[in-house]
Each structure stands twice: as C-alpha cells, then as structure tokens.
Amino acid sequence: MQSELIVDVQKNEVSIALLEDSRLVSLQKEARNIAYAVGDIYLAKVKKLMPGLNAAFVNVGYEKDAFLHYLDLGSQFSTFSTFIKDALADKRHALSISKLDLKPDIDKHGTVTDVLTPGQELMVQIVKEPISSKGPRLTTEITLTGRYMVLIPFGDKVSISQKIKTTEEKMRLRQLIESIRPKNFGVIIRTSAEGKRVAELNHELKTLVACWEDTVAKAQKATAPALIFEEESRIVGMLRDIFSPTFESIYVNDADIYGQIKKYVNLIAPEREDIVKLYDKEEPIFDHFNITKQIKSSFGKTVSFKSGAYIIIEHTEALHVIDVNSGNRSKAANDQESNALEVNLRAADEIARQLRLRDMGGIIVIDFIDMAKAEHRQKLFEHMKEVMANDRARHNILPLSKFGLMQITRQRVRPALDIVTTEACPTCYGKGVVQPSLLFTDTLREKIDYLVNNLNVSNFVMYVHPYVDAYLKKGLLSQYRRWKMDFGCKFRILPDQSLAYLQYKVFDKQKNEIDLKEEKDIDSSATKNKTKAKNRNKEE
C-alpha cells in the first residue's frame, strides 16, 4: 500500500491529508493562530470550586473558564502542588524534582475542596480543546510527548505500548528505560520505540527532561494566566503523531514549513529525508493530488460508496447517527440476506474511513440493514473491529443489538471536522436570483482591466472554476489569448476545483489575495462622498 502525505499551507490554516493508494483516509485542519490546543501547558489560577461536580473552574485566559475534575489531578497531586508552590515562592532558583521524596497518593474518593483552594496557582495541561460552548478540559498530570516516549513528571512507572507484541522486546525496552530514566519521572514507551537503539532513546529522554525544566523556569517568571509551553511548530506536532517511515513521499507547498518538516524527518529517520518534497506549481496542491474532489464527495450528509449504496450521517449535541441504505444496487445478490450482509460489510469499510476522516468522537450509533442470521451479525461485528484496528483514537465497539444497531465510542479531544460541501452562490448570496452566467466572462474582463489599468497590478493569478477556465481557453484564438493581447502578459488564469461555478479569486505575486469587490466599493463610495462634498461647497 502506497502512503503519501500532502501538506497544504495557507495564510490562516494548515491542512494535512493522508493518502493510501491515492485515496483520502485522513484529513487534519488547524488554524495557524489557534490557541488552547491539546498539549499546551499553562500557569493558571483556580477561580471557583464546585463540590457538587467534584471539580474546579480554572482561569487559563480563555473566554470560558476551563474545567478541572478531581480525577484529573493525578495520584501524585500532593507532591505536584507542593513543588509548584515552592517553585513560585523561590523564583531565583531552579528546583529539581529528582531530589524530592514523593508523598503518598491522594485519595481516589476524595473531594476537590480537600486539595484545592480558590486563587491557588497551578500548572495545568489542556487535554480537550474548547468544544461548542464549553471551555477547555484540563489535567495537572503533565505529559510531554516525544516520538518514542511520553515523559510523566512525578511518576515512577514504566509502561509499554500494547501494540508491541514480542515479550523479548518489551523486556529490553523496560530494562533500558529503567536504567536511564531520572528519579521521579515516569515513562510511557510508544510503539515507534520498537527496535530503537539506546542512544536514540536516551537522547529523546534528555530532550524531554530539558523541556520540562524549561517549562518550570517559564512558570517561575510568568504571571497567571500564562502559556508556558507549546509545540515549537504545530505542524510538526501534527506530523509527529501520523508520521511513518513507510511514507512514499511528503509534499509541502510552503518553503518554511518544508524546511521544518525536512529537519524533523532528518532527526527521526535520516535515511528517509529525501521523501520530503517542495511543491512549487501554480495549480493548488490539493487539486493536483485530486484531494479537493475527494473532500467534496466524502463530506456532507450523504456519502455514496460501491454499487449504489450510501450512508447518511447526522450530528447531534450528544452523539452521531449513521444510517446505512442499499440504494439502487446494480449487482444485488439473489437473496435479501446476502445482499444485506454485502452492503453492511462495505458500509463498515466506509464508516471506519469516515470516523478517521472527520475525526468523529463520542458516541456513534450505526443503523445497519437488518440481518436475520446470527452468524452474519457476528461477521459484521468482527469485520468492523478489523477495519478500525488502524484507528489511532481509542475506541470501543459493541456487537449489534436486537434492533440491528451498533454502538461505538471513540475518543474525542477536539471538535469533529465538519466541511460544508454545498456551495453558496457567489453572485446572489442565497437570494435565488443571479446575473446571467453568459455575462460572467464580461465581469472577469472588467476585473482584469481594473487590476491592470487602475491598480497597476502585474503578475497576478486569477483562479476560476475549471469549467470557466476551459471555456475561456477553448479554441485557437480564445478569449484568454485575446485578453492577453489587450492587457499584456501581466496575468494568468488557472483552474481551482474548490471554487463555485461563478466564483473567482485573485492573488498577487506575493500570494496575497486581492479583494477586488471591497477595493472597488471603497473607491466608488469615496468618489461619491467627494462629489457630495463638492456639491455642498457650491451650494454654500
């Protein structure tokens, strides 16, 4: 199976698409200026205790107070809170947790009022981003994630990923980490550590310990609420969790991000450094790799798959509901039971892909087509477990109920990715009446004339819908060529699959978008105001 990673870097957003045999299986989008992301560490202040919820509301600087439950304090909270108190009291000297004697674990059945007080300052880490009207969810059990391991300050255990199967490798890794880990630091060994040498693991462990010490030093200098730790690059952070040395290639359309990713790949897999490639063509990178079209067909309420069958996906506040329909199948089996089993199995494949693609979390209820035979229901259950085995998010699958419903719980740490595939009319904005489409080319010509002769812009690129692009460039003496002759070769017209039919975008040579409508409106309104002012002066 050929795997490729495509990174689309835009001014305000980064999108990472994972392709398996040119088929989109995972899509991550993140704003470049996002705040309060999972893994960020803050120096925060307890604002209000809620004994009824056995939790506290904490101020991390977000518009909604963050939520910290008693069970998220961690078993070593007594040692942690004492360390933070001492570190903040003595801001001149760095404190080392390796010299501490760990206190007994806090009571699992205790109450938040026993360990927290309003106004108390804490180091907290975000474990769930703000979703809907809720603020971030926090923990004081800090973890620092690397490629091969996760470091847990105030811990004393070494845990190993269950995906490492061989007993000999588990024993090797456990003994190795036990021999090099500092006192009072716990470690979780990740799957990617399998087969790695002691020098590589020791280097990363020292890097994570230094990261912890820097975070504590920043907390000593900060005033709550304050961000004291975040990933050096969110893009590298996103890449770290999905990167695999088996990737055939990684394409990036931004030179700076290309350098960051190349440096990261060189660090963790030097022999695979050449898989990172800079994409520098004018055609949008997602269009070039046929991702835009797959996004349009894979998101939305109805998703079709093989032989005419389809699924309908509905979202509510509490859960996601998926309905499976056979549709007008062209190759239906002879009997209804076999037909239902075949549709359900193919639907399971698509549903597993959709869960990863949309990052749907929480409770998912699937209404499969009813099947009478128990062995068929069991086969579907086993197949669903098999196709979701590669899903990195923690999940639990229950067998079909007597009503033919399957329930799945899937880890949710951020809002589900919801991409609107319907296109708003760029001309009428939903009013239902548009200008004649035949005159659209005249509008484009006016815009080019305005850019070249009024704004004196050169070397700009105008993106239009592929159908419009084909119409403009058809024939030996096309409209596009005539425009080039009229205005000079100062511009290019290129297709963009993400645009609606009568929509266009213009970018200058620095790849900054030019808002033609806004500039022209401002210009015309300014002219009108000047005219009115002149008329008033004449009247006076």
XYZ file of C-alpha atoms in Angstrom:
540
model
C 0.000 0.000 0.000
C 1.426 3.367 -1.058
C 1.060 6.138 1.535
C 1.545 9.828 0.807
C 1.236 12.905 2.992
C 0.112 16.188 1.398
C 0.541 19.411 3.416
C -1.403 22.459 2.206
C -0.180 25.624 3.955
C -2.434 28.654 3.597
C -2.206 32.037 5.278
C -4.625 31.223 8.115
C -4.859 27.425 8.021
C -2.824 24.258 7.528
C -4.366 21.064 6.107
C -2.658 17.664 6.190
C -4.115 14.909 4.012
C -3.066 11.261 4.250
C -3.500 9.250 1.054
C -3.379 5.472 0.862
C -3.171 4.287 -2.741
C -4.269 7.827 -3.759
C -7.422 7.502 -1.592
C -8.043 10.088 1.123
C -8.193 8.371 4.530
C -7.331 11.163 6.959
C -7.651 14.933 6.901
C -6.498 17.328 9.613
C -7.130 21.060 9.549
C -5.801 23.537 12.051
C -5.773 27.313 12.177
C -2.228 28.689 12.265
C -3.136 31.133 15.030
C -5.060 28.603 17.130
C -4.893 28.911 20.896
C -5.770 26.457 23.656
C -4.688 23.343 21.754
C -4.270 19.881 23.255
C -0.876 19.524 24.930
C -0.373 23.214 25.746
C 0.691 23.897 29.344
C -0.478 26.986 31.267
C 0.214 28.600 34.566
C -3.369 29.039 35.713
C -5.357 30.145 38.738
C -8.213 28.292 40.424
C -11.279 30.504 40.141
C -14.170 28.580 41.661
C -14.708 25.216 43.362
C -17.786 23.145 42.514
C -18.208 20.489 45.259
C -21.348 19.131 43.576
C -19.338 18.288 40.458
C -16.196 17.481 42.482
C -14.365 19.812 40.129
C -12.995 23.321 39.799
C -13.238 26.062 37.212
C -9.798 27.409 36.342
C -8.776 30.623 34.581
C -6.320 29.942 31.728
C -7.140 33.141 29.853
C -9.898 31.645 27.694
C -13.291 33.386 27.469
C -14.864 30.395 29.241
C -13.238 29.062 32.403
C -11.536 25.705 31.924
C -12.797 22.580 33.713
C -10.582 20.551 36.073
C -12.101 17.416 37.647
C -10.766 15.865 40.843
C -9.914 12.636 38.995
C -7.753 14.630 36.558
C -5.479 15.892 39.323
C -3.332 12.749 39.189
C -2.413 10.420 42.020
C 0.733 12.432 42.887
C -1.065 15.777 43.198
C 0.173 16.334 46.782
C 3.812 16.258 45.627
C 2.969 18.246 42.477
C 1.168 21.086 44.304
C 3.946 21.379 46.906
C 6.576 21.557 44.148
C 4.668 24.269 42.242
C 4.142 26.275 45.435
C 7.857 26.143 46.299
C 8.919 26.930 42.708
C 6.693 30.018 42.540
C 7.792 31.166 46.000
C 11.505 30.990 45.115
C 11.751 32.338 41.565
C 15.532 32.763 41.614
C 16.494 29.119 41.912
C 15.582 26.180 39.701
C 14.038 23.234 41.534
C 14.676 19.617 40.567
C 12.017 17.002 41.165
C 14.668 14.264 41.186
C 15.654 15.377 44.696
C 12.117 15.212 46.079
C 10.603 12.479 48.177
C 7.221 11.599 46.678
C 4.276 11.965 49.043
C 1.539 9.311 49.319
C -1.114 9.249 46.578
C -4.215 11.343 47.110
C -7.446 9.539 47.977
C -9.249 8.332 44.837
C -12.568 9.014 46.535
C -11.594 12.406 47.948
C -13.181 15.767 47.210
C -11.842 18.785 45.372
C -12.234 21.002 48.459
C -9.646 18.864 50.278
C -6.818 19.705 47.847
C -7.682 22.960 46.055
C -8.456 26.496 47.192
C -9.730 29.488 45.172
C -6.840 31.635 43.957
C -4.350 28.760 44.034
C -1.859 28.762 41.144
C -1.266 25.534 39.232
C 0.482 24.228 36.157
C -2.222 22.655 34.001
C -2.268 20.955 30.609
C -5.112 21.005 28.089
C -6.446 17.514 27.336
C -9.546 18.568 25.399
C -9.939 21.676 23.254
C -12.891 24.053 23.681
C -15.907 22.386 22.057
C -19.164 24.201 21.364
C -19.924 26.408 24.392
C -17.587 24.519 26.739
C -14.168 25.725 27.806
C -11.023 23.576 27.653
C -10.692 20.487 29.871
C -7.552 20.300 31.994
C -5.300 17.928 33.882
C -2.448 18.533 36.327
C -0.890 15.180 35.401
C 1.547 16.765 32.951
C 2.825 14.702 29.996
C 5.483 15.651 27.450
C 5.215 13.693 24.213
C 8.125 12.683 22.017
C 8.464 10.402 19.024
C 9.438 7.323 21.028
C 8.122 8.004 24.530
C 5.913 10.112 26.777
C 7.521 11.658 29.876
C 5.411 11.953 33.055
C 6.915 14.137 35.813
C 6.180 12.916 39.389
C 5.665 9.372 38.115
C 7.618 6.229 38.948
C 6.356 3.651 36.456
C 7.480 2.496 33.024
C 4.586 1.458 30.765
C 4.860 -0.079 27.307
C 2.524 0.246 24.322
C 0.274 -2.788 23.918
C 0.966 -2.720 20.181
C 4.490 -4.010 20.885
C 3.741 -7.717 20.855
C 7.021 -9.575 21.476
C 7.859 -10.266 25.127
C 11.612 -10.013 24.483
C 11.297 -6.503 23.027
C 9.088 -5.391 25.925
C 11.651 -6.654 28.428
C 14.507 -4.982 26.533
C 12.769 -1.619 26.401
C 11.662 -1.756 30.035
C 15.162 -2.568 31.315
C 16.705 0.058 29.057
C 14.367 2.882 30.156
C 14.613 1.864 33.828
C 18.392 2.232 33.607
C 18.382 5.738 32.078
C 15.254 7.498 33.400
C 15.802 10.139 36.123
C 14.270 9.687 39.555
C 10.603 10.721 39.911
C 9.908 10.620 36.172
C 7.520 8.066 34.693
C 7.758 6.971 31.065
C 5.297 5.518 28.561
C 7.134 3.754 25.725
C 5.426 4.317 22.369
C 5.120 1.796 19.551
C 7.663 3.670 17.429
C 10.383 2.856 20.031
C 10.349 -0.785 18.959
C 13.814 -1.817 17.782
C 15.419 1.569 18.537
C 18.933 1.835 19.966
C 19.713 3.092 23.465
C 21.444 6.227 22.113
C 18.273 7.366 20.285
C 16.040 6.741 23.293
C 18.462 8.356 25.717
C 18.738 11.464 23.507
C 14.968 11.920 23.373
C 14.595 11.304 27.123
C 17.146 14.037 27.900
C 15.376 16.372 25.451
C 12.017 15.848 27.192
C 13.522 16.340 30.667
C 15.139 19.598 29.483
C 11.750 20.648 28.073
C 10.138 20.077 31.499
C 12.843 22.126 33.237
C 12.380 24.986 30.761
C 8.611 24.903 31.355
C 9.083 25.191 35.131
C 11.544 28.069 34.617
C 8.980 29.909 32.453
C 6.297 29.344 35.112
C 8.549 30.980 37.719
C 8.792 34.126 35.589
C 5.145 34.223 34.457
C 2.015 35.768 35.932
C -1.102 33.588 35.828
C -2.836 33.015 33.492
C 0.006 32.464 31.021
C 1.023 29.995 28.329
C 4.327 28.401 29.382
C 4.685 25.534 26.904
C 3.563 24.826 23.367
C 4.913 22.833 20.447
C 7.715 24.580 18.547
C 5.639 24.086 15.423
C 2.055 22.891 15.483
C 2.548 21.453 12.018
C 5.445 19.311 13.240
C 3.297 18.351 16.241
C 0.502 17.228 13.925
C 3.021 15.380 11.768
C 4.670 13.628 14.718
C 1.592 11.587 15.535
C 0.849 10.432 11.999
C 4.345 10.177 10.519
C 5.549 6.786 9.382
C 8.905 5.946 7.746
C 6.897 3.858 5.262
C 5.556 7.022 3.586
C 6.440 7.163 -0.091
C 6.525 10.964 -0.113
C 5.572 14.119 1.774
C 4.655 17.123 -0.398
C 4.594 20.645 1.082
C 3.689 23.874 -0.719
C 5.454 26.280 1.649
C 9.240 26.710 1.783
C 9.443 27.490 5.526
C 7.260 24.556 6.554
C 9.155 22.366 4.082
C 12.359 23.210 5.970
C 10.768 22.391 9.355
C 9.406 19.048 8.181
C 12.647 18.109 6.442
C 14.581 18.891 9.632
C 12.163 16.783 11.690
C 12.311 13.797 9.323
C 16.116 14.066 9.237
C 16.106 13.896 13.048
C 13.932 10.802 13.433
C 14.637 8.953 10.162
C 17.735 10.378 8.405
C 17.658 7.705 5.726
C 14.174 8.871 4.651
C 14.944 12.595 4.396
C 14.532 12.602 0.609
C 10.803 11.749 0.826
C 10.075 15.383 1.773
C 9.483 17.387 -1.408
C 8.631 21.026 -2.061
C 5.587 21.571 -4.285
C 6.044 24.822 -6.222
C 3.494 24.644 -9.046
C 0.763 27.259 -9.555
C -2.016 24.663 -9.511
C -3.422 24.284 -5.944
C -1.701 21.330 -4.281
C -4.974 19.641 -3.243
C -6.248 19.913 -6.824
C -3.045 18.374 -8.193
C -3.414 15.283 -5.987
C -7.204 15.041 -6.519
C -7.896 15.732 -2.834
C -10.353 18.598 -3.335
C -12.690 16.346 -5.318
C -12.464 13.595 -2.678
C -13.264 16.095 0.077
C -16.344 17.268 -1.832
C -17.569 13.683 -2.234
C -16.617 12.413 1.242
C -18.097 15.143 3.432
C -21.699 16.206 3.703
C -24.811 14.463 4.928
C -24.948 11.693 2.299
C -21.898 9.649 1.305
C -22.122 7.119 -1.528
C -19.905 4.070 -1.918
C -19.757 0.960 -4.116
C -22.687 -0.387 -6.154
C -25.059 2.491 -5.460
C -25.332 2.027 -1.684
C -24.914 5.039 0.603
C -24.820 6.167 4.224
C -26.465 9.181 5.851
C -24.569 10.909 8.678
C -26.377 13.118 11.181
C -24.774 15.016 14.083
C -26.421 15.943 17.378
C -25.065 17.521 20.557
C -24.761 14.144 22.298
C -23.964 11.661 19.518
C -23.511 10.920 15.823
C -26.074 8.791 13.974
C -25.277 6.858 10.775
C -27.936 5.164 8.659
C -26.980 2.529 6.056
C -29.058 2.259 2.855
C -28.719 -0.197 -0.029
C -29.944 2.331 -2.641
C -30.290 1.199 -6.260
C -27.678 -1.535 -6.293
C -26.822 -2.768 -9.762
C -25.244 -6.053 -8.632
C -27.617 -7.187 -5.933
C -27.353 -10.756 -4.645
C -30.089 -13.315 -5.290
C -31.455 -13.298 -1.749
C -32.121 -10.372 0.589
C -29.951 -11.696 3.447
C -26.791 -11.968 1.323
C -27.482 -8.560 -0.184
C -27.837 -7.012 3.303
C -24.591 -8.614 4.502
C -22.630 -7.395 1.480
C -23.936 -3.813 1.803
C -23.254 -3.789 5.553
C -19.682 -5.013 5.114
C -18.934 -2.337 2.507
C -20.659 0.260 4.683
C -18.434 -0.749 7.611
C -15.364 -0.030 5.458
C -16.663 3.430 4.575
C -17.805 4.208 8.135
C -14.362 3.348 9.546
C -12.855 5.724 6.975
C -15.358 8.458 7.777
C -14.650 8.280 11.523
C -10.948 8.891 10.848
C -11.592 11.429 8.116
C -13.982 13.604 10.130
C -12.358 12.804 13.496
C -15.798 11.997 14.878
C -15.740 11.284 18.619
C -18.087 10.499 21.479
C -20.976 8.108 20.879
C -21.639 6.838 17.345
C -24.805 4.829 16.653
C -24.995 2.929 13.342
C -28.267 1.604 11.941
C -27.207 -1.248 9.649
C -29.601 -3.071 7.325
C -31.389 -5.791 9.308
C -29.953 -9.311 9.072
C -31.771 -12.400 10.300
C -28.806 -14.761 10.750
C -26.730 -14.519 13.921
C -23.544 -15.599 12.104
C -23.935 -12.682 9.687
C -24.303 -10.212 12.559
C -21.210 -11.671 14.214
C -19.287 -11.478 10.925
C -20.186 -7.790 10.599
C -19.070 -7.130 14.187
C -15.707 -8.846 13.617
C -15.243 -7.009 10.314
C -15.876 -3.622 11.955
C -13.257 -4.384 14.624
C -10.813 -5.387 11.897
C -11.235 -2.267 9.752
C -10.968 0.019 12.810
C -7.808 -1.673 14.090
C -5.657 1.023 12.401
C -7.581 3.866 14.051
C -5.206 5.644 16.422
C -8.019 7.079 18.562
C -9.138 4.924 21.487
C -12.448 3.277 20.684
C -14.831 0.577 21.863
C -17.231 -1.363 19.622
C -20.305 -3.219 20.868
C -21.999 -6.093 18.981
C -25.241 -5.397 17.128
C -28.281 -5.076 19.360
C -31.532 -6.902 18.692
C -32.689 -3.804 16.820
C -29.719 -4.020 14.429
C -27.897 -1.042 15.967
C -24.145 -0.944 16.567
C -22.750 1.407 19.204
C -19.201 2.757 19.058
C -17.454 5.098 21.468
C -14.437 6.943 20.090
C -12.029 9.263 21.824
C -12.907 12.921 21.332
C -10.304 15.577 22.120
C -11.300 18.236 19.569
C -14.429 19.184 17.605
C -15.347 16.892 14.722
C -14.162 18.126 11.331
C -17.228 19.394 9.520
C -16.629 20.650 5.984
C -19.606 22.181 4.175
C -19.661 20.736 0.665
C -22.629 22.737 -0.605
C -21.601 25.918 -2.380
C -23.155 29.290 -1.661
C -23.902 31.268 -4.788
C -21.167 33.921 -5.055
C -23.450 36.204 -7.046
C -26.772 36.244 -5.183
C -25.641 35.043 -1.714
C -28.724 32.884 -1.279
C -31.323 35.277 -2.671
C -32.092 32.989 -5.602
C -31.583 35.480 -8.427
C -28.225 35.724 -10.197
C -26.774 37.690 -13.041
C -26.812 35.901 -16.418
C -23.976 33.375 -16.414
C -23.260 34.292 -20.042
C -22.128 37.730 -18.831
C -19.699 36.298 -16.263
C -16.798 36.490 -18.713
C -17.529 40.189 -19.163
C -17.272 40.616 -15.401
C -13.914 38.866 -15.347
C -12.649 41.103 -18.146
C -13.723 44.186 -16.208
C -11.883 42.936 -13.124
C -8.684 42.352 -15.123
C -8.999 45.795 -16.713
C -9.440 47.332 -13.249
C -6.414 45.485 -11.871
C -4.079 46.318 -14.757
C -5.110 49.888 -15.579
C -6.461 51.239 -12.271
C -4.475 49.426 -9.593
C -1.367 48.855 -11.756
C -1.035 45.285 -10.516
C 1.097 42.908 -12.573
C 1.986 39.216 -12.400
C -1.264 38.333 -10.630
C -3.086 34.989 -10.859
C -6.862 34.715 -11.243
C -8.378 31.389 -10.174
C -11.744 30.337 -11.628
C -13.892 27.215 -11.730
C -12.419 24.523 -14.057
C -15.432 24.767 -16.402
C -14.979 28.509 -16.730
C -11.240 28.038 -17.286
C -11.921 25.540 -20.082
C -14.438 27.924 -21.714
C -12.045 30.866 -21.605
C -9.194 28.869 -23.166
C -11.101 26.954 -25.841
C -10.170 27.474 -29.469
C -7.067 28.726 -31.213
C -7.904 32.391 -30.616
C -9.503 32.024 -27.179
C -10.862 34.812 -25.016
C -7.936 34.256 -22.675
C -5.452 34.889 -25.500
C -7.361 37.999 -26.667
C -7.266 39.372 -23.115
C -3.507 38.747 -23.044
C -3.192 40.767 -26.249
C -5.379 43.598 -24.879
C -3.796 43.918 -21.412
C -0.333 42.444 -21.945
C 1.043 39.256 -20.411
C 0.703 40.567 -16.868
C -1.627 37.904 -15.520
C -2.582 34.227 -15.650
C -5.899 32.398 -15.316
C -5.821 28.972 -13.651
C -8.489 26.458 -12.566
C -9.323 25.800 -8.893
C -11.688 22.940 -8.029
C -12.614 24.422 -4.649
C -14.397 27.404 -6.243
C -18.088 27.624 -7.068
C -19.210 27.979 -10.689
C -19.430 31.804 -10.792
C -16.716 32.465 -8.256
C -13.175 33.743 -8.711
C -10.160 34.675 -6.586
C -7.156 36.849 -7.408
C -3.697 36.646 -5.806
C -0.751 38.958 -6.319
C 2.830 37.753 -6.883
C 3.349 37.549 -3.083
C 0.348 35.169 -2.951
C -1.792 37.676 -1.045
C -5.466 37.658 -2.015
C -6.783 40.848 -3.618
C -10.329 41.646 -2.567
C -11.487 43.331 -5.762
C -15.033 43.926 -4.707
C -14.061 45.596 -1.470
C -11.444 47.854 -3.062
C -13.778 48.902 -5.843
C -16.652 49.561 -3.466
C -14.452 51.660 -1.213
C -13.126 53.545 -4.212
C -16.580 54.245 -5.623
C -18.047 55.233 -2.258
C -15.116 57.576 -1.647
C -15.717 59.160 -5.051
C -19.391 59.642 -4.231
C -18.548 61.271 -0.899
C -16.113 63.646 -2.609
C -18.805 64.573 -5.165
C -21.353 65.227 -2.416
C -18.863 67.381 -0.536
C -18.142 69.461 -3.660
C -21.864 69.977 -4.283
C -22.355 71.157 -0.697
C -19.499 73.642 -1.013
C -21.015 75.031 -4.225
C -24.422 75.422 -2.562
C -22.855 77.214 0.395
